[in-house]
Amino acid sequence: QKEVEQDPGPLSVPEGAIVSLNCTYSNSAFQYFMWYRQYSRKGPELLMYTYSSGNKEDGRFTAQVDKSSKYISLFIRDSQPSDSATYLCAMIGIQGAQKLVFGQGTRLTINP
Amino acid sequence: KAGVTQTPRYLIKTRGQQVTLSCSPISGHRSVSWYQQTPGQGLQFLFEYFSETQRNKGNFPGRFSGRQFSNSRSEMNVSTLELGDSALYLCASSSPDRGEEKLFFGSGTQLSVL
């Protein structure tokens, strides 16, 4: 079993929809949680960076962490075609921030 | 401020050859990490260098090695290439000594092994 599980999709939704992306993890040592966005032929770009359980909002994006359930989510409101990309969750454990453990990534398409 | 730069963008090699990939971190960043991305395994950590010293290492064979220079630029080497080494190799930089733990990735080097 992988330390971080993420549904690879693909996920296709109409423009303007609310998108929910999720990851579960098994290692309770994970302390920091991130969401990256990766466009085709590009490197991952950091979207959200959270530590504690609860919600963190940044524009149309909301990251949610539930450490008791070992579950994290990313919500995208008013989705746009430019949001079409692969979204990766990532986590940091005790070995430090440079060794991220990634989910498989969810490929998202927003249809105009 | 310029981002993380990786060269070359694309490489085609044959089995048994060796390859060297290069990474220039964001100016002022002293930590460089390398990751391998494949459709089957996703993103996997290779190793991390800080001030020319390897601090962390992932679960990859010894054919994968790296180094960091005094200007923080880093190189990754893969010897005796195998078909399964075909992947996107990503470099990321950060500045943990300045409290900047977040990783910033380059666009990667796409390696194809024939």
XYZ file of N, CA and C in Angstrom:
678
model
N 0.846 -1.193 0.000
C 0.000 0.000 0.000
C 0.883 1.245 0.000
N 0.511 2.214 -0.837
C 1.288 3.448 -0.910
C 1.010 4.310 0.305
N 2.009 5.107 0.692
C 1.843 6.019 1.824
C 0.783 7.072 1.551
N 0.680 7.510 0.311
C -0.284 8.538 -0.081
C -1.089 8.012 -1.263
N -2.407 8.022 -1.105
C -3.291 7.548 -2.163
C -4.066 8.727 -2.736
N -4.082 8.794 -4.072
C -4.806 9.860 -4.755
C -5.445 9.269 -5.999
N -6.711 9.526 -6.195
C -7.421 9.027 -7.361
C -6.850 9.703 -8.605
N -6.320 8.923 -9.558
C -5.672 9.532 -10.722
C -6.631 10.143 -11.734
N -7.940 9.870 -11.540
C -8.904 10.392 -12.500
C -8.840 9.603 -13.811
N -9.035 10.223 -14.975
C -9.178 11.668 -15.150
C -10.542 12.181 -14.700
N -10.560 13.474 -14.374
C -11.763 14.140 -13.915
C -12.085 15.253 -14.908
N -13.314 15.268 -15.399
C -13.730 16.255 -16.386
C -14.990 16.937 -15.893
N -14.970 18.283 -15.803
C -16.120 19.036 -15.290
C -16.356 20.256 -16.170
N -17.583 20.797 -16.153
C -17.842 22.008 -16.952
C -17.294 23.245 -16.264
N -16.998 24.242 -17.056
C -16.507 25.524 -16.536
C -17.490 26.083 -15.506
N -16.928 26.614 -14.414
C -17.761 27.187 -13.369
C -18.094 26.222 -12.248
N -17.853 24.946 -12.451
C -18.170 23.944 -11.428
C -17.201 24.035 -10.254
N -17.636 23.499 -9.115
C -16.735 23.346 -7.968
C -16.063 21.978 -8.090
N -14.742 21.988 -7.978
C -13.969 20.759 -8.105
C -13.453 20.350 -6.734
N -13.525 19.074 -6.442
C -13.012 18.540 -5.184
C -11.975 17.461 -5.499
N -10.767 17.666 -5.006
C -9.678 16.702 -5.200
C -9.237 16.213 -3.821
N -8.940 14.913 -3.721
C -8.685 14.349 -2.395
C -7.477 13.427 -2.355
N -6.903 13.345 -1.169
C -5.819 12.388 -0.917
C -5.993 11.807 0.481
N -5.656 10.546 0.613
C -5.580 9.931 1.940
C -4.150 9.478 2.170
N -3.785 9.384 3.430
C -2.419 8.965 3.737
C -2.433 8.050 4.951
N -1.376 7.272 5.076
C -1.339 6.274 6.144
C -0.337 6.620 7.241
N 0.631 7.467 6.946
C 1.710 7.761 7.882
C 1.363 8.972 8.741
N 1.132 8.735 10.023
C 0.744 9.833 10.913
C 1.909 10.796 11.183
N 3.110 10.465 10.711
C 4.259 11.363 10.893
C 4.208 12.551 9.933
N 3.375 12.477 8.916
C 3.278 13.606 7.984
C 2.764 14.833 8.717
N 3.471 15.953 8.535
C 3.149 17.152 9.298
C 2.696 18.307 8.420
N 3.259 18.397 7.214
C 2.940 19.498 6.327
C 2.339 18.933 5.048
N 1.390 19.682 4.488
C 0.647 19.178 3.349
C 0.600 20.240 2.256
N 0.822 19.800 1.038
C 0.858 20.718 -0.078
C 0.024 20.222 -1.237
N -0.378 21.149 -2.051
C -0.978 20.840 -3.342
C -0.148 21.530 -4.416
N 0.214 20.749 -5.430
C 0.944 21.263 -6.580
C 0.066 21.116 -7.819
N 0.261 22.037 -8.758
C -0.405 21.967 -10.057
C 0.687 21.771 -11.100
N 0.450 20.850 -12.014
C 1.438 20.577 -13.051
C 0.782 20.611 -14.425
N 1.212 21.564 -15.232
C 0.759 21.613 -16.614
C 1.639 20.684 -17.444
N 1.094 20.299 -18.602
C 1.809 19.383 -19.476
C 3.185 19.941 -19.836
N 4.205 19.090 -19.716
C 5.592 19.440 -20.068
C 6.181 20.535 -19.181
N 5.617 20.693 -17.979
C 6.149 21.659 -17.019
C 6.396 20.970 -15.690
N 7.161 21.636 -14.822
C 7.360 21.120 -13.483
C 6.193 21.484 -12.580
N 6.041 20.807 -11.441
C 4.970 21.129 -10.495
C 5.130 22.534 -9.931
N 3.990 23.197 -9.752
C 3.958 24.566 -9.229
C 3.190 24.528 -7.907
N 3.763 25.074 -6.843
C 3.121 25.036 -5.535
C 1.884 25.919 -5.496
N 0.752 25.313 -5.094
C -0.511 26.054 -4.984
C -0.836 26.402 -3.532
N -0.782 25.387 -2.686
C -1.197 25.560 -1.294
C -0.228 24.828 -0.374
N -0.021 25.391 0.817
C 0.924 24.830 1.781
C 0.273 24.974 3.156
N -0.022 23.845 3.805
C -0.744 23.909 5.082
C -0.098 23.026 6.121
N -0.378 23.335 7.376
C 0.179 22.545 8.473
C -0.913 21.952 9.353
N -1.726 22.772 9.905
C -2.684 22.271 10.895
C -3.959 21.786 10.234
N -4.725 21.041 10.976
C -6.041 20.634 10.505
C -6.911 21.871 10.352
N -7.801 21.825 9.376
C -8.686 22.962 9.141
C -8.606 23.397 7.695
N -9.101 24.583 7.426
C -9.157 25.107 6.066
C -8.189 26.258 5.865
N -7.666 26.353 4.638
C -6.856 27.503 4.236
C -7.323 27.933 2.859
N -7.618 29.218 2.741
C -8.185 29.708 1.496
C -7.209 30.649 0.797
N -7.168 30.553 -0.544
C -6.351 31.464 -1.347
C -7.069 31.675 -2.669
N -7.810 32.759 -2.755
C -8.568 33.037 -3.965
C -9.632 31.983 -4.189
N -9.596 31.360 -5.354
C -10.600 30.336 -5.664
C -10.252 28.968 -5.081
N -9.117 28.863 -4.438
C -8.640 27.577 -3.936
C -8.774 27.493 -2.415
N -9.256 26.344 -1.936
C -9.334 26.070 -0.506
C -8.716 24.713 -0.234
N -7.753 24.685 0.683
C -7.152 23.421 1.094
C -7.715 23.050 2.454
N -8.035 21.775 2.593
C -8.627 21.283 3.835
C -7.808 20.098 4.329
N -7.508 20.112 5.618
C -6.723 19.027 6.203
C -7.483 18.456 7.397
N -7.608 17.148 7.442
C -8.206 16.453 8.584
C -7.206 15.400 9.037
N -6.381 15.757 10.007
C -5.336 14.835 10.449
C -5.905 13.621 11.161
N -7.044 13.776 11.814
C -7.612 12.625 12.537
C -8.053 11.543 11.568
N -8.512 11.949 10.392
C -8.947 10.984 9.376
C -7.859 10.711 8.346
N -6.726 11.418 8.445
C -5.627 11.299 7.475
C -6.163 11.540 6.056
N -6.761 12.704 5.902
C -7.458 13.015 4.658
C -7.259 14.489 4.356
N -6.848 14.803 3.103
C -6.727 16.197 2.706
C -7.486 16.418 1.412
N -7.948 17.651 1.226
C -8.734 17.986 0.043
C -8.303 19.333 -0.507
N -8.551 19.506 -1.803
C -8.381 20.787 -2.463
C -9.681 21.074 -3.200
N -10.260 22.249 -2.918
C -11.467 22.663 -3.602
C -11.130 23.832 -4.530
N -11.666 23.763 -5.725
C -11.497 24.848 -6.689
C -12.891 25.380 -7.008
N -13.117 26.660 -6.691
C -14.420 27.273 -6.989
C -14.358 27.956 -8.340
N -15.530 28.098 -8.983
C -15.607 28.811 -10.261
C -14.484 28.361 -11.200
N -14.418 27.069 -11.434
C -13.301 26.503 -12.206
C -13.250 27.098 -13.617
N -12.023 27.269 -14.101
C -11.755 27.863 -15.407
C -11.009 26.870 -16.292
N -11.138 27.001 -17.612
C -10.359 26.112 -18.498
C -8.866 26.141 -18.204
N -8.363 27.285 -17.730
C -6.929 27.394 -17.408
C -6.550 26.579 -16.170
N -7.545 26.068 -15.443
C -7.260 25.190 -14.300
C -7.000 23.751 -14.747
N -7.191 23.477 -16.023
C -6.951 22.126 -16.535
C -5.478 21.777 -16.389
N -5.206 20.758 -15.608
C -3.827 20.373 -15.281
C -3.888 19.100 -14.447
N -2.729 18.614 -14.068
C -2.656 17.520 -13.099
C -2.377 18.115 -11.723
N -3.148 17.696 -10.735
C -2.999 18.210 -9.379
C -2.409 17.114 -8.495
N -1.356 17.458 -7.809
C -0.636 16.490 -6.981
C -0.675 16.923 -5.530
N -1.047 16.008 -4.657
C -0.880 16.291 -3.235
C 0.516 15.817 -2.828
N 1.074 16.470 -1.816
C 2.410 16.112 -1.344
C 2.488 16.337 0.158
N 3.341 15.577 0.803
C 3.424 15.638 2.255
C 4.861 15.568 2.717
N 5.103 16.162 3.860
C 6.446 16.161 4.457
C 6.383 15.403 5.771
N 7.371 14.531 5.947
C 7.471 13.811 7.213
C 8.642 14.294 8.035
N 9.091 13.439 8.909
C 10.141 13.851 9.840
C 11.486 14.025 9.167
N 11.629 13.497 7.950
C 12.935 13.592 7.294
C 13.176 14.940 6.659
N 12.200 15.782 6.722
C 12.464 17.131 6.258
C 11.721 17.514 4.996
N 11.702 18.812 4.785
C 10.850 19.378 3.744
C 11.326 19.063 2.346
N 12.578 18.674 2.207
C 13.076 18.454 0.861
C 12.677 17.081 0.328
N 12.270 16.169 1.229
C 11.863 14.848 0.777
C 10.343 14.759 0.836
N 9.718 15.213 -0.225
C 8.265 15.152 -0.300
C 7.815 13.762 -0.734
N 6.645 13.371 -0.209
C 5.995 12.144 -0.670
C 4.749 12.585 -1.425
N 4.669 12.213 -2.699
C 3.604 12.679 -3.564
C 2.526 11.627 -3.756
N 1.305 12.110 -4.000
C 0.254 11.246 -4.516
C 0.477 11.059 -6.013
N -0.331 10.195 -6.607
C -0.174 9.877 -8.028
C -0.527 11.052 -8.942
N -1.327 11.982 -8.435
C -1.790 13.091 -9.258
C -3.146 12.796 -9.869
N -4.004 13.813 -9.944
C -5.320 13.711 -10.588
C -5.328 14.625 -11.787
N -5.623 14.045 -12.950
C -5.675 14.851 -14.168
C -7.063 15.473 -14.277
N -7.114 16.788 -14.320
C -8.365 17.530 -14.325
C -8.521 18.286 -15.636
N -9.710 18.193 -16.230
C -10.037 18.961 -17.428
C -11.292 19.776 -17.146
N -11.206 21.083 -17.409
C -12.356 21.976 -17.270
C -12.845 22.297 -18.681
N -14.067 21.907 -18.977
C -14.607 22.095 -20.320
C -15.365 23.417 -20.450
N -15.005 24.222 -21.473
C -15.678 25.535 -21.647
C -17.159 25.352 -21.952
N 12.987 37.434 -10.401
C 14.003 36.441 -10.030
C 13.825 35.208 -10.902
N 14.916 34.737 -11.492
C 14.830 33.581 -12.368
C 14.475 32.346 -11.558
N 13.739 31.437 -12.212
C 13.344 30.200 -11.548
C 14.431 29.151 -11.645
N 14.047 27.916 -11.361
C 14.965 26.780 -11.437
C 15.145 26.406 -12.903
N 16.372 26.288 -13.325
C 16.672 25.985 -14.720
C 17.289 24.613 -14.850
N 16.713 23.797 -15.724
C 17.249 22.464 -15.951
C 17.649 22.310 -17.421
N 18.791 21.698 -17.623
C 19.254 21.421 -18.986
C 19.818 20.018 -19.074
N 19.676 19.354 -20.224
C 18.848 19.786 -21.354
C 17.363 19.500 -21.085
N 16.482 19.947 -21.923
C 15.056 19.661 -21.748
C 14.717 18.242 -22.181
N 15.392 17.775 -23.219
C 15.129 16.439 -23.751
C 16.448 15.719 -24.022
N 16.424 14.409 -23.777
C 17.590 13.574 -24.010
C 17.136 12.217 -24.509
N 17.838 11.707 -25.497
C 17.582 10.339 -25.952
C 18.900 9.573 -25.843
N 18.865 8.474 -25.129
C 20.059 7.648 -24.930
C 19.714 6.193 -25.197
N 20.735 5.364 -25.306
C 20.518 3.927 -25.465
C 20.952 3.197 -24.203
N 20.445 2.004 -24.055
C 20.769 1.193 -22.878
C 22.276 1.057 -22.697
N 22.715 1.127 -21.484
C 24.129 0.964 -21.183
C 24.912 2.260 -21.149
N 24.371 3.296 -21.769
C 25.060 4.589 -21.746
C 24.875 5.258 -20.391
N 25.581 6.359 -20.220
C 25.381 7.149 -19.020
C 24.945 8.558 -19.413
N 24.349 9.275 -18.454
C 23.814 10.592 -18.759
C 24.036 11.517 -17.564
N 24.240 12.792 -17.859
C 24.377 13.811 -16.815
C 23.369 14.910 -17.054
N 22.602 15.211 -16.014
C 21.595 16.265 -16.078
C 22.033 17.413 -15.180
N 21.664 18.634 -15.574
C 22.126 19.800 -14.844
C 20.967 20.617 -14.295
N 21.200 21.247 -13.149
C 20.167 22.048 -12.495
C 20.796 23.294 -11.882
N 20.232 24.447 -12.216
C 20.640 25.703 -11.580
C 19.497 26.176 -10.702
N 19.693 26.257 -9.388
C 18.608 26.632 -8.488
C 18.320 28.122 -8.550
N 17.252 28.500 -7.882
C 16.930 29.912 -7.734
C 18.078 30.578 -6.977
N 18.419 31.785 -7.385
C 19.529 32.489 -6.758
C 19.318 32.599 -5.243
N 20.333 32.183 -4.502
C 20.242 32.252 -3.037
C 19.781 30.960 -2.399
N 19.223 30.047 -3.175
C 18.791 28.754 -2.632
C 19.984 27.811 -2.549
N 20.155 27.184 -1.399
C 21.303 26.304 -1.204
C 20.945 24.828 -1.196
N 19.639 24.529 -1.195
C 19.219 23.127 -1.213
C 18.677 22.775 -2.587
N 19.151 21.658 -3.129
C 18.669 21.156 -4.410
C 18.240 19.705 -4.221
N 17.023 19.407 -4.641
C 16.505 18.046 -4.572
C 16.210 17.553 -5.974
N 16.298 16.260 -6.157
C 16.002 15.645 -7.453
C 14.882 14.629 -7.282
N 13.985 14.618 -8.270
C 12.863 13.694 -8.270
C 12.755 13.042 -9.648
N 12.246 11.809 -9.650
C 11.951 11.104 -10.892
C 10.440 11.002 -11.025
N 9.917 11.326 -12.207
C 8.476 11.217 -12.429
C 8.195 10.286 -13.586
N 7.419 9.238 -13.328
C 6.985 8.297 -14.357
C 5.485 8.101 -14.258
N 4.832 7.704 -15.351
C 3.376 7.491 -15.297
C 2.986 6.411 -14.286
N 3.817 5.406 -14.122
C 3.466 4.301 -13.244
C 3.729 4.571 -11.773
N 4.855 5.175 -11.468
C 5.270 5.390 -10.080
C 5.038 6.803 -9.584
N 4.704 7.719 -10.474
C 4.520 9.107 -10.055
C 5.849 9.767 -9.734
N 5.805 10.723 -8.815
C 7.000 11.468 -8.420
C 7.682 10.772 -7.254
N 8.962 10.457 -7.437
C 9.707 9.789 -6.383
C 11.001 10.546 -6.094
N 11.300 10.679 -4.826
C 12.474 11.413 -4.371
C 13.749 10.623 -4.646
N 14.727 11.298 -5.242
C 16.016 10.680 -5.515
C 17.037 11.027 -4.438
N 17.356 12.293 -4.297
C 18.299 12.756 -3.267
C 18.233 14.268 -3.149
N 18.854 14.758 -2.061
C 18.891 16.174 -1.782
C 20.304 16.583 -1.394
N 20.728 17.731 -1.904
C 22.040 18.278 -1.574
C 21.871 19.645 -0.937
N 22.715 19.870 0.061
C 22.737 21.172 0.727
C 24.191 21.496 1.012
N 24.634 22.658 0.572
C 26.031 23.074 0.758
C 26.998 21.968 0.360
N 26.787 21.423 -0.818
C 27.663 20.431 -1.455
C 27.653 19.067 -0.766
N 26.736 18.857 0.184
C 26.666 17.575 0.903
C 25.315 16.919 0.668
N 25.335 15.616 0.441
C 24.075 14.902 0.292
C 23.460 14.703 1.672
N 22.238 15.213 1.866
C 21.589 15.130 3.181
C 20.553 14.019 3.256
N 19.888 13.758 2.138
C 18.846 12.743 2.112
C 18.977 11.937 0.834
N 18.572 10.700 0.899
C 18.650 9.840 -0.281
C 17.411 8.983 -0.327
N 16.852 8.806 -1.527
C 15.690 7.948 -1.704
C 16.119 6.519 -1.993
N 15.140 5.695 -2.361
C 15.402 4.276 -2.583
C 15.685 3.972 -4.042
N 16.777 4.470 -4.523
C 17.195 4.227 -5.899
C 18.563 3.548 -5.884
N 18.853 2.750 -6.930
C 20.146 2.053 -6.958
C 21.318 3.025 -7.088
N 22.497 2.497 -6.821
C 23.705 3.313 -6.847
C 24.047 3.887 -8.207
N 23.361 3.405 -9.254
C 23.604 3.971 -10.595
C 23.188 5.450 -10.659
N 22.345 5.826 -9.736
C 21.895 7.215 -9.664
C 22.764 7.952 -8.653
N 23.414 8.980 -9.108
C 24.277 9.743 -8.207
C 24.145 11.225 -8.524
N 24.652 12.031 -7.631
C 24.576 13.457 -7.873
C 25.706 14.178 -7.179
N 25.757 15.466 -7.428
C 26.710 16.293 -6.702
C 26.235 17.730 -6.769
N 26.799 18.535 -5.877
C 26.460 19.951 -5.865
C 27.742 20.747 -5.795
N 27.762 21.830 -6.502
C 28.950 22.670 -6.572
C 28.840 23.833 -5.584
N 29.930 24.548 -5.430
C 29.956 25.631 -4.443
C 28.969 26.749 -4.778
N 28.579 26.868 -6.043
C 27.593 27.903 -6.418
C 26.162 27.367 -6.341
N 25.986 26.204 -5.712
C 24.698 25.525 -5.492
C 24.145 24.816 -6.719
N 24.748 25.021 -7.878
C 24.319 24.252 -9.051
C 24.541 22.766 -8.789
N 23.664 21.953 -9.376
C 23.745 20.518 -9.101
C 23.708 19.729 -10.403
N 24.310 18.591 -10.378
C 24.241 17.640 -11.492
C 23.794 16.291 -10.968
N 23.078 15.586 -11.823
C 22.659 14.225 -11.521
C 23.186 13.319 -12.619
N 23.713 12.177 -12.233
C 24.282 11.243 -13.189
C 23.588 9.895 -13.067
N 23.277 9.308 -14.210
C 22.755 7.940 -14.210
C 23.677 7.114 -15.096
N 24.245 6.075 -14.537
C 25.156 5.224 -15.311
C 24.432 3.951 -15.739
N 24.984 3.300 -16.729
C 24.450 2.021 -17.233
C 22.929 2.102 -17.368
N 22.479 2.973 -18.231
C 21.049 3.240 -18.375
C 20.254 1.989 -18.715
N 19.070 1.912 -18.111
C 18.116 0.845 -18.385
C 16.853 1.457 -18.966
N 16.061 0.625 -19.663
C 14.830 1.122 -20.273
C 13.930 1.784 -19.229
N 13.912 1.227 -18.034
C 13.051 1.735 -16.971
C 13.480 3.079 -16.421
N 14.621 3.579 -16.866
C 15.075 4.893 -16.408
C 14.423 6.017 -17.205
N 13.681 5.653 -18.244
C 12.967 6.669 -19.026
C 11.970 7.373 -18.121
N 12.104 8.672 -18.015
C 11.284 9.417 -17.062
C 11.528 10.910 -17.238
N 10.708 11.688 -16.543
C 10.958 13.123 -16.410
C 11.720 13.320 -15.104
N 12.890 13.911 -15.192
C 13.704 14.155 -14.002
C 13.569 15.622 -13.620
N 13.103 15.826 -12.395
C 12.803 17.172 -11.918
C 13.764 17.572 -10.813
N 14.163 18.807 -10.869
C 15.017 19.384 -9.853
C 14.201 20.441 -9.124
N 14.402 20.541 -7.825
C 13.698 21.541 -7.033
C 14.678 22.224 -6.101
N 14.481 23.512 -5.876
C 15.365 24.202 -4.950
C 14.568 24.829 -3.821
N 15.245 25.027 -2.716
C 14.633 25.672 -1.561
C 15.732 26.324 -0.740
N 15.301 27.040 0.281
C 16.271 27.759 1.098
C 15.955 27.537 2.579
N 16.122 26.315 3.051
C 15.749 26.003 4.433
C 16.530 26.805 5.459
N 17.731 27.226 5.087
C 18.543 28.004 6.023
C 17.968 29.399 6.218
N 17.102 29.821 5.307
C 16.435 31.119 5.445
C 14.975 30.932 5.822
N 14.613 29.711 6.233
C 13.230 29.453 6.609
C 12.312 29.216 5.426
N 12.876 29.140 4.227
C 12.059 28.914 3.038
C 12.066 27.424 2.754
N 11.074 26.717 3.301
C 11.041 25.269 3.153
C 10.368 24.832 1.867
N 9.644 25.732 1.243
C 8.865 25.329 0.080
C 9.779 25.006 -1.088
N 9.399 23.977 -1.826
C 10.180 23.550 -2.984
C 9.670 24.217 -4.251
N 10.598 24.699 -5.064
C 10.269 25.283 -6.354
C 10.921 24.418 -7.428
N 10.095 23.923 -8.335
C 10.554 22.969 -9.333
C 10.924 23.626 -10.652
N 11.870 22.997 -11.344
C 12.158 23.342 -12.718
C 11.213 22.611 -13.650
N 11.394 22.820 -14.959
C 10.512 22.174 -15.941
C 10.919 20.740 -16.246
N 12.100 20.354 -15.789
C 12.490 18.955 -15.919
C 13.291 18.627 -17.169
N 13.925 17.485 -17.126
C 14.605 16.903 -18.283
C 13.887 15.598 -18.617
N 13.369 15.516 -19.839
C 12.690 14.286 -20.281
C 13.727 13.354 -20.871
N 13.982 12.251 -20.193
C 14.972 11.271 -20.644
C 14.271 10.066 -21.254
N 14.655 9.729 -22.469
C 14.145 8.528 -23.128
C 15.310 7.574 -23.345
N 15.164 6.342 -22.877
C 16.194 5.321 -23.043
C 15.684 4.277 -24.033
N 16.423 4.104 -25.132
C 15.981 3.178 -26.186
C 16.780 1.881 -26.152
